[in-house]
CSV table of C-alpha atoms and ligand atoms in Angstrom, one decimal:
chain,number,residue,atom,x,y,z
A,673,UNK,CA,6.8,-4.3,-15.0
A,674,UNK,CA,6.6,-8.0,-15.8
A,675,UNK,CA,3.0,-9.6,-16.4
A,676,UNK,CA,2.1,-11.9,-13.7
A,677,UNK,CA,4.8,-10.8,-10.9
A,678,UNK,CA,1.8,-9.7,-9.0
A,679,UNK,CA,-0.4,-12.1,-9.7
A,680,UNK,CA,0.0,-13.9,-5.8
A,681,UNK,CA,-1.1,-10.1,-4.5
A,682,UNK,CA,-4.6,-9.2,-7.2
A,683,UNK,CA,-7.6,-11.0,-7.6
A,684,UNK,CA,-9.1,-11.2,-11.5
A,685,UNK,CA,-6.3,-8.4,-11.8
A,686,UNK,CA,-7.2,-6.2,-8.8
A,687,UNK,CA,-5.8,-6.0,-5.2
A,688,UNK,CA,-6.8,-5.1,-1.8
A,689,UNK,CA,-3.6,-4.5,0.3
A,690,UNK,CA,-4.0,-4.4,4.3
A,691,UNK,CA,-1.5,-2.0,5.1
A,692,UNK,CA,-0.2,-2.2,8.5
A,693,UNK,CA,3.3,-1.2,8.8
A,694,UNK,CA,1.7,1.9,11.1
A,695,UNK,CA,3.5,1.5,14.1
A,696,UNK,CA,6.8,2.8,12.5
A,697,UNK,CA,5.5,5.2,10.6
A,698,UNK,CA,3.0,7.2,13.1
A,699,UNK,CA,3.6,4.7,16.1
A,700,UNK,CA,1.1,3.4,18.3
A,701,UNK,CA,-1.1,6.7,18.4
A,702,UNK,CA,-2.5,4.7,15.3
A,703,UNK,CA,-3.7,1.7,17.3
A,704,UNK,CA,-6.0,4.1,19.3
A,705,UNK,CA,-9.1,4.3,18.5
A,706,UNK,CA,-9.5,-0.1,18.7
A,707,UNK,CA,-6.9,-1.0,21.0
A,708,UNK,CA,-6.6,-4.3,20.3
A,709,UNK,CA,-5.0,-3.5,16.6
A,710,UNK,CA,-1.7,-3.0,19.0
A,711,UNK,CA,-1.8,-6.7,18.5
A,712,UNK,CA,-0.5,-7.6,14.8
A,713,UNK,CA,-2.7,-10.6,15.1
A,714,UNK,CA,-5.6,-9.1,15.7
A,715,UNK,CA,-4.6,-7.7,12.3
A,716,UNK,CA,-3.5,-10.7,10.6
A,717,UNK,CA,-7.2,-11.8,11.9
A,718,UNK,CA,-9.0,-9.2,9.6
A,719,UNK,CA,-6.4,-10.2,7.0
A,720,UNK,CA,-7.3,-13.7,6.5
A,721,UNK,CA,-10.8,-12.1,5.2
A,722,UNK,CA,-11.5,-13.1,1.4
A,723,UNK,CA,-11.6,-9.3,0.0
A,724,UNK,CA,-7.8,-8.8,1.1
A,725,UNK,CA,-5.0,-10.0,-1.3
A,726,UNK,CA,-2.3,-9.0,0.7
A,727,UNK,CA,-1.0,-7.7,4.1
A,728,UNK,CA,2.0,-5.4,4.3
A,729,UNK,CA,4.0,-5.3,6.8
A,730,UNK,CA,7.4,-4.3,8.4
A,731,UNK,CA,10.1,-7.5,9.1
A,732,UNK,CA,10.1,-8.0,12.9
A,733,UNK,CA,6.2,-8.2,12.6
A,734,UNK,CA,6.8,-10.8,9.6
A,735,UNK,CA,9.3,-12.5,11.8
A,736,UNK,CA,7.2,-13.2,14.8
A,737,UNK,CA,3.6,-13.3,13.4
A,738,UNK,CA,3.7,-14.5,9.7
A,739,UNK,CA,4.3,-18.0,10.8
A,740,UNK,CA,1.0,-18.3,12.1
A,741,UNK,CA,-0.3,-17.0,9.1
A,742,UNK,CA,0.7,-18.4,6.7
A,743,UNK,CA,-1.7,-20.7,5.1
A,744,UNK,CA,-4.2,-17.8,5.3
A,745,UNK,CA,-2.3,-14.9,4.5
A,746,UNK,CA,0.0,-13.4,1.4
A,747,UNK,CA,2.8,-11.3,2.9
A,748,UNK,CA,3.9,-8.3,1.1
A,749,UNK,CA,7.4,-7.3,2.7
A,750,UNK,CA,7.5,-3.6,3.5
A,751,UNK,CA,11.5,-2.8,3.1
A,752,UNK,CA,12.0,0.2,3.9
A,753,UNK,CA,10.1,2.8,6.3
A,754,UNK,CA,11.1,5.3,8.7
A,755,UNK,CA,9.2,6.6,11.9
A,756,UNK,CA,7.6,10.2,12.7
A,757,UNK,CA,10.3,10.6,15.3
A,758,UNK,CA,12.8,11.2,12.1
A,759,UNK,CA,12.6,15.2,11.5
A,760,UNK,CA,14.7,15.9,8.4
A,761,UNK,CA,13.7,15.7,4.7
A,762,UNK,CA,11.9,12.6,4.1
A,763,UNK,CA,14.0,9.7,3.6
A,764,UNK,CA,13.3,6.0,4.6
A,765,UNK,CA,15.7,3.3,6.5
A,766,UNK,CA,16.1,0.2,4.5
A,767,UNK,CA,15.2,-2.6,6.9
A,768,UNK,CA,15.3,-6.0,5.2
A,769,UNK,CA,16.3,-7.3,1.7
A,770,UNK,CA,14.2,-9.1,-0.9
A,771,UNK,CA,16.3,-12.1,-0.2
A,772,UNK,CA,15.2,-12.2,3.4
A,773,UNK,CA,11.8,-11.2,2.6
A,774,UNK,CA,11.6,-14.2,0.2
A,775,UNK,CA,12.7,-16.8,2.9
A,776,UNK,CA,10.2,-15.3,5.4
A,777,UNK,CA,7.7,-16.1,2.5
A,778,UNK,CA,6.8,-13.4,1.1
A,779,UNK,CA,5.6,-13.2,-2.7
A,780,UNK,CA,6.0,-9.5,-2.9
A,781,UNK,CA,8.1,-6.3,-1.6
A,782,UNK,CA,6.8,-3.0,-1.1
A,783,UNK,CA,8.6,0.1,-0.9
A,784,UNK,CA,8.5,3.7,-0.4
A,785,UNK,CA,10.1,6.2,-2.9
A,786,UNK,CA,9.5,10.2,-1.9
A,787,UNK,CA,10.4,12.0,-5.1
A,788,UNK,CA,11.0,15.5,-4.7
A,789,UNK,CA,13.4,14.5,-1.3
A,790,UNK,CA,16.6,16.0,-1.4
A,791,UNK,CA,16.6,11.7,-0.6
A,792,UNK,CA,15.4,10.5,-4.1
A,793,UNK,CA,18.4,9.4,-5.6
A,794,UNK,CA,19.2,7.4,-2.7
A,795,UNK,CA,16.2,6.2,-2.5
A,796,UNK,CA,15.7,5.2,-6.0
A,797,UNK,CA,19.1,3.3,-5.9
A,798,UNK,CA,17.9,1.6,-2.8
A,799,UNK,CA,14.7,0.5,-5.0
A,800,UNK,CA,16.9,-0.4,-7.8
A,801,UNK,CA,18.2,-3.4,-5.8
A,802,UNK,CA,15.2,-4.3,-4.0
A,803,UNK,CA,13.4,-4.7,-7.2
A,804,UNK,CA,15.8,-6.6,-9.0
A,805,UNK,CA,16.2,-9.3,-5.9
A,806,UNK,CA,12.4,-9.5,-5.9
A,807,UNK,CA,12.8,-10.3,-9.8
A,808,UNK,CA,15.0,-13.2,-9.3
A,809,UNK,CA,12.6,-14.6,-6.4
A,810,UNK,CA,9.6,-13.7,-9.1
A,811,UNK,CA,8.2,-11.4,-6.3
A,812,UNK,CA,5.7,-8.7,-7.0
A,813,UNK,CA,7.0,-5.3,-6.6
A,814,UNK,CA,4.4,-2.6,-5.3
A,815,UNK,CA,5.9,1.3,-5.2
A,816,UNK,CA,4.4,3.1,-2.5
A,817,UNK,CA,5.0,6.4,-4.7
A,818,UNK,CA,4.7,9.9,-2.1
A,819,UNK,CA,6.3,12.6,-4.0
A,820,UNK,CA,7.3,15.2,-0.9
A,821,UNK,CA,9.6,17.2,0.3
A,822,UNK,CA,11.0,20.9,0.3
A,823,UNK,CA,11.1,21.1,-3.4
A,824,UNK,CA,7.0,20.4,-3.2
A,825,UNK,CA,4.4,22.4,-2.9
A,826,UNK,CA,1.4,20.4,-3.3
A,827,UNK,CA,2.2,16.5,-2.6
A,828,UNK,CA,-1.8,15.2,-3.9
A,829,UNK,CA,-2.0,17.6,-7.3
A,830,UNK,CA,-3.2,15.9,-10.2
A,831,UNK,CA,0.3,16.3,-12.0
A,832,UNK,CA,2.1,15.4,-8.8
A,833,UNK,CA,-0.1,12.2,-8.2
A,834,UNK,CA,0.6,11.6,-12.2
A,835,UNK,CA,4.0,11.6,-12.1
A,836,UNK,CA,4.2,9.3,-8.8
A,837,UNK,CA,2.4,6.6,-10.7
A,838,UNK,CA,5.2,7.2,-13.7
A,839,UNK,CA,7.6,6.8,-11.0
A,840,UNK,CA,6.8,3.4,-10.5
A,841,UNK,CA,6.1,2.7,-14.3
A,842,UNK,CA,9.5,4.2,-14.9
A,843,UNK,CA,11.7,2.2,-12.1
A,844,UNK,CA,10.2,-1.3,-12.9
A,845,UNK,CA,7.2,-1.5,-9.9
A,846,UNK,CA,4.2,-3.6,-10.8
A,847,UNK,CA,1.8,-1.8,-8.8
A,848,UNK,CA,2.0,1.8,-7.5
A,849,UNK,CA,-0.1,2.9,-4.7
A,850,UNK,CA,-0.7,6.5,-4.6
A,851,UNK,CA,-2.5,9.5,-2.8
A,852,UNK,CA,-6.3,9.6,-4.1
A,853,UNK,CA,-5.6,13.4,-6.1
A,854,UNK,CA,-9.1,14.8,-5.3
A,855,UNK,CA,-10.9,14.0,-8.2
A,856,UNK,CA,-12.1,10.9,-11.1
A,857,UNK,CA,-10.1,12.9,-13.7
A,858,UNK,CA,-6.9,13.2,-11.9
A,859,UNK,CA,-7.1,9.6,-11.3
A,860,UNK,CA,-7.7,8.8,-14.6
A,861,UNK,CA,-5.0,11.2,-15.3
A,862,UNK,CA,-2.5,9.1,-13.1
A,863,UNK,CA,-3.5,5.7,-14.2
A,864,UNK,CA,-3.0,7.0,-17.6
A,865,UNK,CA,0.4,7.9,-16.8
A,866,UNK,CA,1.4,4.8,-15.4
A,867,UNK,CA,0.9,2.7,-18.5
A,868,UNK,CA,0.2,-0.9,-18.0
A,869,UNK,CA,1.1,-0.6,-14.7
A,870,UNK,CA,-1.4,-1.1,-12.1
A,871,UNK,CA,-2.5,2.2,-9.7
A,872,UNK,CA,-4.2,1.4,-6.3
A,873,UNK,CA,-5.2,4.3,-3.6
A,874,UNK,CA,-4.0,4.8,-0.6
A,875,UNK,CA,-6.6,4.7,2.1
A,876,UNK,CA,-5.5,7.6,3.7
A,877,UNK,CA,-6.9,8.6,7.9
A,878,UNK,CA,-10.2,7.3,8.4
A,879,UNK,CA,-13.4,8.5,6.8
A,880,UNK,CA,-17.3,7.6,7.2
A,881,UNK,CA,-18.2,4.3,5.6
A,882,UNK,CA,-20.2,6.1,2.9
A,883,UNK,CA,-17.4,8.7,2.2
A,884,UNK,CA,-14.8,6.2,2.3
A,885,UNK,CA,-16.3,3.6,0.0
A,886,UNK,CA,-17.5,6.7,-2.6
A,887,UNK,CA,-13.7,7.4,-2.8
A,888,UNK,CA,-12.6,4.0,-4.0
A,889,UNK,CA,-15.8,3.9,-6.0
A,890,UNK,CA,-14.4,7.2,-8.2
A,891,UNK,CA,-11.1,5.8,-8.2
A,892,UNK,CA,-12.2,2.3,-9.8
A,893,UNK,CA,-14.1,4.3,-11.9
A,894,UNK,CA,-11.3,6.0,-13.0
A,895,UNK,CA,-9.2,3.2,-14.0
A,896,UNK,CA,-7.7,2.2,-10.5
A,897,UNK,CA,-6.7,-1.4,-9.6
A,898,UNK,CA,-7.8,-1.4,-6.0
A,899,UNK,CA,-6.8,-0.1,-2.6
A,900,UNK,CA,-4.0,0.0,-0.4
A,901,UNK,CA,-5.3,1.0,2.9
A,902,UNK,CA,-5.0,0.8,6.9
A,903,UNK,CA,-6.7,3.5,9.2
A,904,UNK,CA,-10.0,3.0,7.3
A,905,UNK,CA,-9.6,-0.9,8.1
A,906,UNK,CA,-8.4,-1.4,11.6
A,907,UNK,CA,-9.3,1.9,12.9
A,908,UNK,CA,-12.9,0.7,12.6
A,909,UNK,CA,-14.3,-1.4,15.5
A,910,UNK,CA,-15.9,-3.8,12.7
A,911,UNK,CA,-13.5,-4.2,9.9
A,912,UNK,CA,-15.2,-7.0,8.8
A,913,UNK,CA,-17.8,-5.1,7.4
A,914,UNK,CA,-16.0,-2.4,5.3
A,915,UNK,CA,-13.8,-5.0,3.6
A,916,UNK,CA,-17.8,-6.7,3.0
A,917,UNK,CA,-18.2,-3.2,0.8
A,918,UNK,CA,-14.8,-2.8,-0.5
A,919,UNK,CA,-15.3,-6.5,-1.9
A,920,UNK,CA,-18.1,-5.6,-3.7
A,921,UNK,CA,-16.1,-2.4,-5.0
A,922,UNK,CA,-13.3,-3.2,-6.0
A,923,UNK,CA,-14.2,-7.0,-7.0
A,924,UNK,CA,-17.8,-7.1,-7.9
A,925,UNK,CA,-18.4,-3.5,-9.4
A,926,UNK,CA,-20.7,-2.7,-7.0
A,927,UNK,CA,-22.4,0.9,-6.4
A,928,UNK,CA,-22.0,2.3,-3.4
A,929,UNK,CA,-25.3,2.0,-2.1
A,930,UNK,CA,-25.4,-2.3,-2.9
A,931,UNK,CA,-21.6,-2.3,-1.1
A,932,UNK,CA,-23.1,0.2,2.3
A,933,UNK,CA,-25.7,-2.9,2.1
A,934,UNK,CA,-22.9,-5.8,1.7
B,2332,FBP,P1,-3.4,4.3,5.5
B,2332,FBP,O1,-4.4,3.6,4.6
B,2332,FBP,O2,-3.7,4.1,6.9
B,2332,FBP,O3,-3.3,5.7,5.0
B,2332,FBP,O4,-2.1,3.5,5.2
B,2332,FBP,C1,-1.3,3.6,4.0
B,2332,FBP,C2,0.1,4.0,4.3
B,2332,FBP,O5,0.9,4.1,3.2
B,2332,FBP,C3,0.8,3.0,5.3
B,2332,FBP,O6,1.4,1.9,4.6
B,2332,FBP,C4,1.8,3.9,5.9
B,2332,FBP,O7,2.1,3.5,7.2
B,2332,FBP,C5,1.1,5.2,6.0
B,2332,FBP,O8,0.1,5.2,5.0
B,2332,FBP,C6,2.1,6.3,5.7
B,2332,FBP,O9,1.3,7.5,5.7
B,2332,FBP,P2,2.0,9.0,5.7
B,2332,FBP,O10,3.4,8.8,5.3
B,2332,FBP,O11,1.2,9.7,4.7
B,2332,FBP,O12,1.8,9.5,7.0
């Protein structure tokens, strides 16, 4: 980790990371429930809304939307990512390079590692260089850390969730986003584990407004840096509104009842 490679993704240290890098990993099922999120701009859209320091997505959606963007938008280059069609152990394709992720304009790389694959190694090799390019371009580096595979039994156990934020403490990420592990104390337990390194949540498939927001309540309380998250975004028809709470959350230490009121 070096201090202040993520700077251009937090906010007073904390970041809220629009996720959207869904229609390769689940496919357009995702896009559902609002119809119009099949439309990255429609996406971009909600990301140009103050609360969000970063959208995440995949490179032909950089390619052909980011332009338009840009003033009003800080890309976070997903590298790697793999689609539900792919039935073997878990293991993710390596799309685009730091380098190329840097000329599109982005000021930080996010990537996938599942420890516990019969994949890891390769996958932690493949890391190794993305993270050392995104050095020399002084780009964030954000670990999107989901322990799985055959050797695991439980992929959101306290100790499992623990050691993905080491993971990404260990292999030189800045921020690691993780499974929420059930509980305050396993959160605390993770962002423990992770050092000086920053832990966000993953948002996970989408939840009530009150549920949701009580989640990322505990897992500030617990130590987390903010939120990585999707579904509970787009998949609501006004995501305006949830980022309103998730603003006062994560930024302005709000309860949950002042943020349901935001
Ligand atoms: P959500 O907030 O919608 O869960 O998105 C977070 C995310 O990590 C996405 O970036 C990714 O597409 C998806 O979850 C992968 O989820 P999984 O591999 O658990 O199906």
């Amino acid at each position: 980790m070096i201090h202040g490679a993520d700077d251009a993704i937090t906010r007073d240290g904390k970041a809220l990371i629009l996720a959207y890098d869904h229609g390769l990993e689940h496919g357009p099922v995702d896009f559902e429930p609002v119809p119009a999120t099949t439309d990255p701009s429609t996406v971009f859209d909600v990301g140009t809304h103050d609360a969000v320091t970063a959208v995440a997505v995949q490179k032909g959606v950089a390619e052909a939307y980011y332009p338009s963007y840009e003033d009003d938008v800080t890309l976070l280059a997903k590298l790697n990512g793999t689609s539900n069609l792919w039935m073997g152990e878990p293991d993710s394709a390596v799309n685009w390079s730091a380098d190329y992720a840097a000329e599109l304009g982005a000021d930080a790389i996010g990537f996938t590692l599942y420890g516990g694959s019969n994949h890891e190694v390769e996958m932690a090799e493949e890391f190794r260089q993305a993270q050392e390019q995104a050095r020399e371009h002084d780009m964030g580096v954000v670990m999107w850390s989901y322990p799985r595979g055959q050797g695991l039994k439980d992929d959101t156990s306290p100790d499992t969730i623990a050691y993905a934020s080491r993971l990404g403490l260990e292999l030189g990420a800045d921020i690691a986003k993780v499974k929420y592990p059930g509980s305050a104390d396993a959160m605390h337990w993770a962002v423990r584990s992770a050092g000086d390194m920053k832990v966000v949540m993953s948002g996970g498939s989408k939840t009530s407004d009150e549920a949701f927001l009580s989640t990322v309540r505990e897992a500030m309380d617990a130590g987390a840096s903010g939120l990585a998250v999707g579904r509970n975004v787009f998949q609501r028809e006004n995501p305006e509104a949830i980022l309103d709470g998730l603003e006062a959350v994560i930024f302005d230490d709000a309860s949950v009842d002042e943020a349901l009121s935001a």
